[in-house]
CSV table of C-alpha atoms (C1' of nucleotides) in Angstrom, one decimal:
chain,number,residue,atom,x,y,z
Q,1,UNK,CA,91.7,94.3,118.0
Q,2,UNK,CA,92.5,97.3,116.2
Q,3,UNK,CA,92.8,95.9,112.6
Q,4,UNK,CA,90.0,93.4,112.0
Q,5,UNK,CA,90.9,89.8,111.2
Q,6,UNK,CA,88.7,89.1,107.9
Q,7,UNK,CA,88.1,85.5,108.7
Q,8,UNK,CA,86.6,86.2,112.6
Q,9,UNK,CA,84.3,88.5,110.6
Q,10,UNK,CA,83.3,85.6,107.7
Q,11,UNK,CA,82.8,83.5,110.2
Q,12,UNK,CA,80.6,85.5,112.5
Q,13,UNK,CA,78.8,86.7,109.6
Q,14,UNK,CA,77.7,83.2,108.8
Q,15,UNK,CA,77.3,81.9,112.7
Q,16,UNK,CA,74.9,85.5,112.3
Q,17,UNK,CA,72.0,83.5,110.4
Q,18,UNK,CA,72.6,79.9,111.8
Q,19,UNK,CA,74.9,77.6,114.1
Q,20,UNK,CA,77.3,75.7,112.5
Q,21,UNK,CA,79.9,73.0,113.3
Q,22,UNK,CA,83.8,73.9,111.8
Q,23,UNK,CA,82.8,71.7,109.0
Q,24,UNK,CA,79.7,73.4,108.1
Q,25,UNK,CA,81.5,76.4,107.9
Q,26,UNK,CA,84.0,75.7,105.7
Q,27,UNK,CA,81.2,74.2,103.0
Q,28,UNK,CA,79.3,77.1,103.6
Q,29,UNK,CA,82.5,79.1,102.1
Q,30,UNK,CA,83.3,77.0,99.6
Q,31,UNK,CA,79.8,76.8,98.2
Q,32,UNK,CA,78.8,80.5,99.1
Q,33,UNK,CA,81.9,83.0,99.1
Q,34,UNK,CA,83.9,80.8,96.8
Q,35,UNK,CA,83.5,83.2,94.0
Q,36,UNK,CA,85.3,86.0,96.4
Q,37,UNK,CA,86.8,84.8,99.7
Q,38,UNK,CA,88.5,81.3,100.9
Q,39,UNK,CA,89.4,79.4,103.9
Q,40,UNK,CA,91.0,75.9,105.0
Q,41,UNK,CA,90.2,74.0,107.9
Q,42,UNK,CA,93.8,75.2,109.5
Q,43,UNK,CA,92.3,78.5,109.7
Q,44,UNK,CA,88.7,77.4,110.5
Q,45,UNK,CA,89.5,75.8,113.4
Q,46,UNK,CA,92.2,77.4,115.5
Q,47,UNK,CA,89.4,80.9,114.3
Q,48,UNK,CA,87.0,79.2,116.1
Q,49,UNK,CA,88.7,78.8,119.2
Q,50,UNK,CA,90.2,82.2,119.4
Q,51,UNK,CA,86.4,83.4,119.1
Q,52,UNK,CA,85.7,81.1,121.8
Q,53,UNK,CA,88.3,82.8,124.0
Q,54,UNK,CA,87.0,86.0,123.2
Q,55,UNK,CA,83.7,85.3,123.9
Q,56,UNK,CA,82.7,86.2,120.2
Q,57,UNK,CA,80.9,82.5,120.1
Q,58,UNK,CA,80.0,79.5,122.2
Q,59,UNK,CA,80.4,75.9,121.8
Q,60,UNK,CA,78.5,72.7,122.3
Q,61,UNK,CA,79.5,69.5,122.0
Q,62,UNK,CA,77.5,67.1,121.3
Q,63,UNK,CA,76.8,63.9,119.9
Q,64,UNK,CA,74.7,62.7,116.6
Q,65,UNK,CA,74.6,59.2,115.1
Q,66,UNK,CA,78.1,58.1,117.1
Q,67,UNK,CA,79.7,61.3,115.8
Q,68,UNK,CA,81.2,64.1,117.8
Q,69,UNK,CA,80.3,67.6,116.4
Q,70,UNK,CA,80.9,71.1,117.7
Q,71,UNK,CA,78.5,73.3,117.2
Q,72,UNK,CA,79.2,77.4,117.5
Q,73,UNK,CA,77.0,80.0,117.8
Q,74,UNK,CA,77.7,83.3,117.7
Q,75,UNK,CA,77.0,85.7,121.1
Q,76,UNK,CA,75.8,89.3,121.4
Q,77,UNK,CA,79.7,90.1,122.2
Q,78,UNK,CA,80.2,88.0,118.8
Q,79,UNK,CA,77.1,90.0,116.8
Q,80,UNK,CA,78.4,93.6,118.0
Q,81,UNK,CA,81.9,92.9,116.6
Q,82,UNK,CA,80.4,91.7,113.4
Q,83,UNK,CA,78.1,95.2,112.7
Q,84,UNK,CA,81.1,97.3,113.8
Q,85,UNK,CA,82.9,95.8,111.1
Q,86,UNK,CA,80.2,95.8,108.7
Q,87,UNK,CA,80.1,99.4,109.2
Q,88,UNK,CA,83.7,101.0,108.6
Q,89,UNK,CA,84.8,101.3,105.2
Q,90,UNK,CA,86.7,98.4,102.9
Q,91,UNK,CA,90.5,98.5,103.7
Q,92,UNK,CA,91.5,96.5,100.5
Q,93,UNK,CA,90.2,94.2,98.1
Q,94,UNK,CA,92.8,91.5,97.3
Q,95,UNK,CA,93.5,90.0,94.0
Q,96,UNK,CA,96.3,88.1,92.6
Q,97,UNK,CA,96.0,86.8,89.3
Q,98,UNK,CA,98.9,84.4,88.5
Q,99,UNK,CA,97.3,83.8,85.1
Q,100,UNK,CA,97.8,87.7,84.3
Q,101,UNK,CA,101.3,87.3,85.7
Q,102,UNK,CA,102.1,84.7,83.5
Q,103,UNK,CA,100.3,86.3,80.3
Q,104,UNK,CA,102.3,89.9,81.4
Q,105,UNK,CA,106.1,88.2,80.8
Q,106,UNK,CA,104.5,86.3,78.0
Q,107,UNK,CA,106.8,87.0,75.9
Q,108,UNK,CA,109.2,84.9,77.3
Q,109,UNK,CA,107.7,81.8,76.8
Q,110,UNK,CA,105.5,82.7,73.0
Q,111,UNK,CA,102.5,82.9,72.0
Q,112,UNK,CA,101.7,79.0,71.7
Q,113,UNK,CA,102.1,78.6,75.5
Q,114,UNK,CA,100.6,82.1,76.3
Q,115,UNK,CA,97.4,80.8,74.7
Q,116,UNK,CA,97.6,77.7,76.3
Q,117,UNK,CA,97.7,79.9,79.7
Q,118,UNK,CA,94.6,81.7,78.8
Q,119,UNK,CA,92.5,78.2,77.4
Q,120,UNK,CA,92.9,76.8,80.5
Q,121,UNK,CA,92.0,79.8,82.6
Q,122,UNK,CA,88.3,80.0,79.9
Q,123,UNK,CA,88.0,76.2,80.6
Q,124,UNK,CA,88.3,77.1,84.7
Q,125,UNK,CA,85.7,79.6,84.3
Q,126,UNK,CA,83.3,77.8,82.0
Q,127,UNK,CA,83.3,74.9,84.4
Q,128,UNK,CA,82.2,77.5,87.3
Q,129,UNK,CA,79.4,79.6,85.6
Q,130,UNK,CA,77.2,77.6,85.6
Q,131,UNK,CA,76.9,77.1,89.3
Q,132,UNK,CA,76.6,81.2,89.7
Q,133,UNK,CA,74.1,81.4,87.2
Q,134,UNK,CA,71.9,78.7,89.2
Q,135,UNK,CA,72.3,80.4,92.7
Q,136,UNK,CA,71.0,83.9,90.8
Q,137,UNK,CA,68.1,81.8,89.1
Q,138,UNK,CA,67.4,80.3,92.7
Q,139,UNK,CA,67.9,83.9,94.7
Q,140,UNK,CA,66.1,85.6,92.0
Q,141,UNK,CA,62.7,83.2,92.5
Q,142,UNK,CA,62.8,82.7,95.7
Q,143,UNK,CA,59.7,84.8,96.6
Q,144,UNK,CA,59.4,84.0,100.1
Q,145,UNK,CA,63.1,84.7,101.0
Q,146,UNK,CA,64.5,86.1,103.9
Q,147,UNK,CA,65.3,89.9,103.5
Q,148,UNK,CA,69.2,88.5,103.6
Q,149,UNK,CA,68.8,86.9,100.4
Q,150,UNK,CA,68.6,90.0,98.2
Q,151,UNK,CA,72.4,90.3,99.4
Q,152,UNK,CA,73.3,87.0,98.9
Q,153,UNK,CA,72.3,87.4,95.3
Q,154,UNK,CA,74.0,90.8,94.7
Q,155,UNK,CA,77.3,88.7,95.5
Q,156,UNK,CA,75.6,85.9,93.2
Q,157,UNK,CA,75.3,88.7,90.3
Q,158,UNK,CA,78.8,90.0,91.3
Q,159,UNK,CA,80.5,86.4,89.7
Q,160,UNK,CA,78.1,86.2,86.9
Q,161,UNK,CA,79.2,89.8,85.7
Q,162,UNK,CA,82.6,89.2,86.1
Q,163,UNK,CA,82.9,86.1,85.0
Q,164,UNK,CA,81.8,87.0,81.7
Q,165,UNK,CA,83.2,89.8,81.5
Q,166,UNK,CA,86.4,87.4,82.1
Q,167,UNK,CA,85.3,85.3,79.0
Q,168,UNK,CA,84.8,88.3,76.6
Q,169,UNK,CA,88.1,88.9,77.6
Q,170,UNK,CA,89.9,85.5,76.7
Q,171,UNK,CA,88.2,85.7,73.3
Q,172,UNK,CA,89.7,89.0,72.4
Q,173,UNK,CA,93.0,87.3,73.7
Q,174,UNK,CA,93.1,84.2,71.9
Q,175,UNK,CA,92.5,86.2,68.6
Q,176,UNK,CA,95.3,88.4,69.4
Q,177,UNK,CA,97.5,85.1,70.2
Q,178,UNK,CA,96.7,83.7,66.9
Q,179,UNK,CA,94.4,81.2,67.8
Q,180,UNK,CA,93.6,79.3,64.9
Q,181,UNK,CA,91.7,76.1,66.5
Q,182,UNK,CA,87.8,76.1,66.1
X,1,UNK,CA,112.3,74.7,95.1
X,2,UNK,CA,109.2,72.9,94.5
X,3,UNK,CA,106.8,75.1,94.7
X,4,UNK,CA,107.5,78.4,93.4
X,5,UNK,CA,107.6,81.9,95.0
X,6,UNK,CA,105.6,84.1,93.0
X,7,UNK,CA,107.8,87.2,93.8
X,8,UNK,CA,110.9,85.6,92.7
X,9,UNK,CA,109.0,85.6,89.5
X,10,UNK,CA,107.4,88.7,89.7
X,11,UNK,CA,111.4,90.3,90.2
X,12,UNK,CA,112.8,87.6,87.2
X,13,UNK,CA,110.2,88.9,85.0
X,14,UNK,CA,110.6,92.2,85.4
X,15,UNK,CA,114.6,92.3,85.1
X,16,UNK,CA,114.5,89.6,81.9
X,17,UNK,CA,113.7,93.4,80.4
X,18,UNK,CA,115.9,95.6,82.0
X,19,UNK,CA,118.2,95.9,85.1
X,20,UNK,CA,116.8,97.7,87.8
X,21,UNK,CA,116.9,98.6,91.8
X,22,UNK,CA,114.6,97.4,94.3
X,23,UNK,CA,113.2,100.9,94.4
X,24,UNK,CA,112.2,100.9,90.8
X,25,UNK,CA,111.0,97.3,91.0
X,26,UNK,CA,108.2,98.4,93.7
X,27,UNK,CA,107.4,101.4,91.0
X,28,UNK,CA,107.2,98.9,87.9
X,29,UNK,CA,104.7,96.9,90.5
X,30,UNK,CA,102.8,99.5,90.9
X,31,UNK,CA,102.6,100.9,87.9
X,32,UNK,CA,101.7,97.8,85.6
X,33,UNK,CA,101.3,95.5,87.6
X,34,UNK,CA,98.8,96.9,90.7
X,35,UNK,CA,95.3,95.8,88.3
X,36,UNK,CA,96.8,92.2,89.6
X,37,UNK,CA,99.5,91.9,91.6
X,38,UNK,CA,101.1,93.6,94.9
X,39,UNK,CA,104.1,93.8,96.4
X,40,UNK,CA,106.0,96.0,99.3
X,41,UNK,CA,109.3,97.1,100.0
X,42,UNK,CA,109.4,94.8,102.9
X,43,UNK,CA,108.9,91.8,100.8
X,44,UNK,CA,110.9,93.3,97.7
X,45,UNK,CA,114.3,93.6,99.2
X,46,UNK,CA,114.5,90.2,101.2
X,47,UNK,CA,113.6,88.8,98.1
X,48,UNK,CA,116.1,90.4,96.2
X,49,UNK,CA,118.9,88.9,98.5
X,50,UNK,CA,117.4,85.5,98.2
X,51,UNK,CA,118.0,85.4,94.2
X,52,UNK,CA,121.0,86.9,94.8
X,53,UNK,CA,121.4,84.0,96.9
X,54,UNK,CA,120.7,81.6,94.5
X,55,UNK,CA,122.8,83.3,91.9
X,56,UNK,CA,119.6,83.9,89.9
X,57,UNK,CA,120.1,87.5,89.9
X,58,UNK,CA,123.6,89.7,90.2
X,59,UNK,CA,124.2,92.9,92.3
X,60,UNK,CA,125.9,96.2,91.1
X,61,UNK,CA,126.7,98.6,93.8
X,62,UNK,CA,127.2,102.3,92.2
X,63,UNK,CA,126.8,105.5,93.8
X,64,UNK,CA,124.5,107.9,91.3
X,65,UNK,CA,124.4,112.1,92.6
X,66,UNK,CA,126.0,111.3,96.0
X,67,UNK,CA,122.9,108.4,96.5
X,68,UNK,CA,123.8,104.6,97.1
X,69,UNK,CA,122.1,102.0,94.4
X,70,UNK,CA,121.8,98.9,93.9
X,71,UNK,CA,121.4,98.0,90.6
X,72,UNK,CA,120.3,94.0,90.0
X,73,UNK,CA,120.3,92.2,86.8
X,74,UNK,CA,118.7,88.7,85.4
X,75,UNK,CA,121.7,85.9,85.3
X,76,UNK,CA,121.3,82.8,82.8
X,77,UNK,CA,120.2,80.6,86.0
X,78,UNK,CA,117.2,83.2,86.7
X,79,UNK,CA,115.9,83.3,83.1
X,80,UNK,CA,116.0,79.4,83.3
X,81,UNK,CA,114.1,79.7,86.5
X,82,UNK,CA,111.4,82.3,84.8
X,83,UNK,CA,110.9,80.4,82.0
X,84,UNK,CA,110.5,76.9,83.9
X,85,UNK,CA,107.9,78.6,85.9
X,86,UNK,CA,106.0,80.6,82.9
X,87,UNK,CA,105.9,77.0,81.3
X,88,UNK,CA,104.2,75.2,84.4
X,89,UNK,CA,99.8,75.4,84.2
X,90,UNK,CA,98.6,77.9,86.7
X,91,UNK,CA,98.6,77.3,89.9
X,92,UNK,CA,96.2,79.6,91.7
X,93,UNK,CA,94.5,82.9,91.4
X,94,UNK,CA,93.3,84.2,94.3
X,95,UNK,CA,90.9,87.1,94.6
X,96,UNK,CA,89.7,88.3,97.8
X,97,UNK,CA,87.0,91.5,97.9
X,98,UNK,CA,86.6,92.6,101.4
X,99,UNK,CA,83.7,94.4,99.2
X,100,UNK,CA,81.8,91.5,98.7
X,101,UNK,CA,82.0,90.0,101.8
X,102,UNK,CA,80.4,93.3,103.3
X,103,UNK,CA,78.1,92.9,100.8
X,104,UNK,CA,77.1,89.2,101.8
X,105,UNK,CA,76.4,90.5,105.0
X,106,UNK,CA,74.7,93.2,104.5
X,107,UNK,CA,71.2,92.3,105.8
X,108,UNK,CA,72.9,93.0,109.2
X,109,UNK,CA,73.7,96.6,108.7
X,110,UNK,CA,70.8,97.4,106.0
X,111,UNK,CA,70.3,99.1,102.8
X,112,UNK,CA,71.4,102.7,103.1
X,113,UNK,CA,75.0,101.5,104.1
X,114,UNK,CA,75.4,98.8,101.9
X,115,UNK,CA,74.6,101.1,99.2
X,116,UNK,CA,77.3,103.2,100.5
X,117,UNK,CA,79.9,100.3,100.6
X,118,UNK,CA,78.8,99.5,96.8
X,119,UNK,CA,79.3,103.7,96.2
X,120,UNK,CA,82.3,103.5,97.8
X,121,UNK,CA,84.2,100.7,95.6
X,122,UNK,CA,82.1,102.2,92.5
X,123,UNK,CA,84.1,105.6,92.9
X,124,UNK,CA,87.8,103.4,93.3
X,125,UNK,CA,87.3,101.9,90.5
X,126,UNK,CA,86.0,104.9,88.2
X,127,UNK,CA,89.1,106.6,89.8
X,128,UNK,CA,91.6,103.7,88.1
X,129,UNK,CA,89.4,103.1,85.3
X,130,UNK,CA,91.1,105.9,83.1
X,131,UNK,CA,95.2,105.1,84.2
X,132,UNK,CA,93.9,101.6,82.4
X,133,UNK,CA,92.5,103.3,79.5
X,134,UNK,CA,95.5,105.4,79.1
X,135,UNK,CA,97.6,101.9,79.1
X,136,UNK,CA,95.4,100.3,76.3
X,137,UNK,CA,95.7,103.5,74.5
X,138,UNK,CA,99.5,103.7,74.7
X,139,UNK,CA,100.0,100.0,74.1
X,140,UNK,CA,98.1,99.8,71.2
X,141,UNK,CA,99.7,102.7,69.5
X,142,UNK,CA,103.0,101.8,70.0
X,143,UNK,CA,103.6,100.5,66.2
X,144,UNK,CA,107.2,100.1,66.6
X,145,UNK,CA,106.9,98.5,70.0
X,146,UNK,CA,108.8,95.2,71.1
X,147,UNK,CA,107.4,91.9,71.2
X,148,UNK,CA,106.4,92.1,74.4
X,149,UNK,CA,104.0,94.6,74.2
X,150,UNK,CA,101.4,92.5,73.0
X,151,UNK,CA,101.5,90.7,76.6
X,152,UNK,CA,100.8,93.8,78.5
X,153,UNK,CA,98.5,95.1,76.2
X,154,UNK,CA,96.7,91.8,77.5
X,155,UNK,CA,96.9,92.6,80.3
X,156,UNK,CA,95.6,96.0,80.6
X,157,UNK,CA,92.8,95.2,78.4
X,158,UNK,CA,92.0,92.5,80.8
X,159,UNK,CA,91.9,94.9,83.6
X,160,UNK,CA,89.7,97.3,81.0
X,161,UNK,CA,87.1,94.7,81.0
X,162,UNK,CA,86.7,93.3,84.3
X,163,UNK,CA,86.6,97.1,85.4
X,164,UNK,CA,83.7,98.1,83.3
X,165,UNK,CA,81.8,94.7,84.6
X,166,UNK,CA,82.7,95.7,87.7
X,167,UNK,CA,80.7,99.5,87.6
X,168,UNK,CA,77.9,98.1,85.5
X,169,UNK,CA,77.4,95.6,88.5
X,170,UNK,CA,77.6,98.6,90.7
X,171,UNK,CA,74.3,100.5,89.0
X,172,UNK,CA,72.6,97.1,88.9
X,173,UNK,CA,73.6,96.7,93.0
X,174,UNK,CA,72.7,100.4,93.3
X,175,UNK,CA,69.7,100.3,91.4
X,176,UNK,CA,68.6,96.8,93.7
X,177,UNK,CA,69.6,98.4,96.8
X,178,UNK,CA,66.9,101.2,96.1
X,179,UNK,CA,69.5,104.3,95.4
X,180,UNK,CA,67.4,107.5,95.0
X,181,UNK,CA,70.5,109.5,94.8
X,182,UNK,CA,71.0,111.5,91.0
K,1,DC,C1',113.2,125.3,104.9
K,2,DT,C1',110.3,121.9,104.3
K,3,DT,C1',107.9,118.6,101.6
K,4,DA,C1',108.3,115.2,98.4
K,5,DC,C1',110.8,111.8,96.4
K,6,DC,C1',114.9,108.7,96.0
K,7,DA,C1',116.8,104.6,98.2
K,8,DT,C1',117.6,100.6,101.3
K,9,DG,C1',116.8,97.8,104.6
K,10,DT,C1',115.2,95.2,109.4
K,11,DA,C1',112.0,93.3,112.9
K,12,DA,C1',107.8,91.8,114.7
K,13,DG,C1',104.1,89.7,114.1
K,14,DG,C1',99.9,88.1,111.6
K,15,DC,C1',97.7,85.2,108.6
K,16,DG,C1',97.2,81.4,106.0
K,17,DT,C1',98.3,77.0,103.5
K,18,DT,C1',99.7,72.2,103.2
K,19,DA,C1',100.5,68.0,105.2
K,20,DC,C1',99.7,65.1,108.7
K,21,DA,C1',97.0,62.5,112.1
K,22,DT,C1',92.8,60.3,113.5
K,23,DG,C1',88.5,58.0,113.5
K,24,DA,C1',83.5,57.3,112.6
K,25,DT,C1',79.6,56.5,109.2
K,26,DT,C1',77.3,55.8,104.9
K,27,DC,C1',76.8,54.0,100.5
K,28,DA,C1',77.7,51.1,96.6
W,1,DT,C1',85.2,46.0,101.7
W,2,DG,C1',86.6,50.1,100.1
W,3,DA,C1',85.6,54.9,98.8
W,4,DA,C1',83.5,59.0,100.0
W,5,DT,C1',82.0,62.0,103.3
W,6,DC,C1',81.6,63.6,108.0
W,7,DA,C1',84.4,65.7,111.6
W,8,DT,C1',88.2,67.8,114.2
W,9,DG,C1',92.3,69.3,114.9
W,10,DT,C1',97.9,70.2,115.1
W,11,DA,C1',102.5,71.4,113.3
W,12,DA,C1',105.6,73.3,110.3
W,13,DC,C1',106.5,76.5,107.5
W,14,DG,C1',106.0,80.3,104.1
W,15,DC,C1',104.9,84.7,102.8
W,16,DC,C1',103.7,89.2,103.4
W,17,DT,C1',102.5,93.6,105.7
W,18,DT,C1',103.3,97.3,108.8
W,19,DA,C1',106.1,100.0,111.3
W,20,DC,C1',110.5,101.4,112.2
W,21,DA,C1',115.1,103.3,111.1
W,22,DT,C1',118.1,106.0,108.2
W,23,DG,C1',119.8,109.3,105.2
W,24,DG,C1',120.5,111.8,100.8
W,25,DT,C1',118.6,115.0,97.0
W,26,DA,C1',115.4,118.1,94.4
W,27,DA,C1',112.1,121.5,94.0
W,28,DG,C1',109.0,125.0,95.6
DNA sequence: CTTACCATGTAAGGCGTTACATGATTCA
DNA sequence: TGAATCATGTAACGCCTTACATGGTAAG
């Protein structure tokens, strides 16, 4: 209780604005927070029932078109545990970049396959960008929005920025590895 | 054996370039390696005993001013192991930002201490931001340097960039979340 | 003399992934 | 009819962190 399991609080924080089934939940991640935070159904689930135990959500089982869903929603129990870890400060941003790894004992491998490292890391992020630049077109015209939406497109702006700033970055690498395609 | 640990790596690299003791291994981590990679003692020295295991890396036990060492270097199995792995595509990178996620909730806590959540990771990172300078500055200098150079001077320029994204993302996220501070 | 740093390690426990297992529905 | 998607879960296993435990040296 004392440290705060990040993925109770993820998944409160979504159960906050809607109910959801496990399965929701994880697209919600994958389409939302994929740019910062992840989760697999072998965490999802076994979350959702320790919530369940501690009375953070409920459950309802139900059935639609022949198909048996679960749907959680979160409790005032569930919605006090949430702001209290909304309010104290950030422990520790996480990152582990196994590209930088690999680029950082570069030498041991050359420049040809160090480039090849940091291609396929600018084609990773090219492919993505596009999808973050969408979801801040959307947040940034959606006039009627809920007052949540302005956060959701700070986070939105968050991928765009750094994400670019990630491309500027392979350029001035690739020069310096002696890229000579183009 | 299939899939590889990243600390075994993160150890191989670091003693392809010089032998070293676990104790200095945590302080290489932390020095160059903390913009991207993290490791503790408590992970450090169990993993030291499984290369040793392996035979990918050798122990020397010397005693240095009346203190115990052990000194560990790279054998010919463990540099075939480092370069096997640096020569495989990237696997993963993983970034997780508690920040963020604060951030994507934030409509339940409000502005004012959002704001101070964006305030707070501004000042880490403009804390940091001048160790990286020094790096690039150092690196870049270094005219007789070694080959390898050139792969952290990567490195620390990538850390450069995606730093500088990062604080002009916190004045946009300041300027959004109505910051009348200055 | 006491704080900081050097130096090594273990134990408990948390958190998470992958792979497996199952089964229904929808769409082409 | 087969692939994709919906939907839920378990089991094994790996990896890492924190806290604990110990003890020496250097510097102020």
């Amino acid at each position: 209780m004392a440290v705060e399991k990040k993925l109770d609080c993820v998944i409160l924080g979504l159960l906050s604005h809607e109910e959801l089934t496990g399965y929701d939940i994880k697209k919600r991640i994958d389409k939302a927070l994929k740019y910062f935070w992840g989760a697999s159904y072998g965490s999802i689930y076994p979350t959702l029932n320790g919530l369940l135990n501690d009375e953070m959500v409920t459950k309802m089982e139900i059935k639609e078109n022949g198909r048996n869903k679960a749907i959680y929603s979160i409790t005032e129990k569930g919605r006090t545990h949430l702001k209290n870890w909304l309010d104290i400060p950030v422990e520790k941003d996480e990152i582990r970049y196994e590209t930088l790894l690999k680029l950082f004992f570069g030498d041991d491998i050359g420049e040809k396959r160090t480039l090849e490292h940091v291609k396929s890391f600018e084609m990773k992020i090219r492919k993505e960008l596009p999808c973050l630049d969408d979801s801040v077109n959307v947040l940034e015209n959606a006039k009627c929005a809920s007052e949540a939406h302005k956060y959701y497109l700070l986070t939105a702006m968050f991928g765009v920025k750094v994400y670019n700033a990630y491309l500027e970055w392979c350029m001035e690498a690739e020069k310096i590895l002696g890229n000579r395609e183009k």
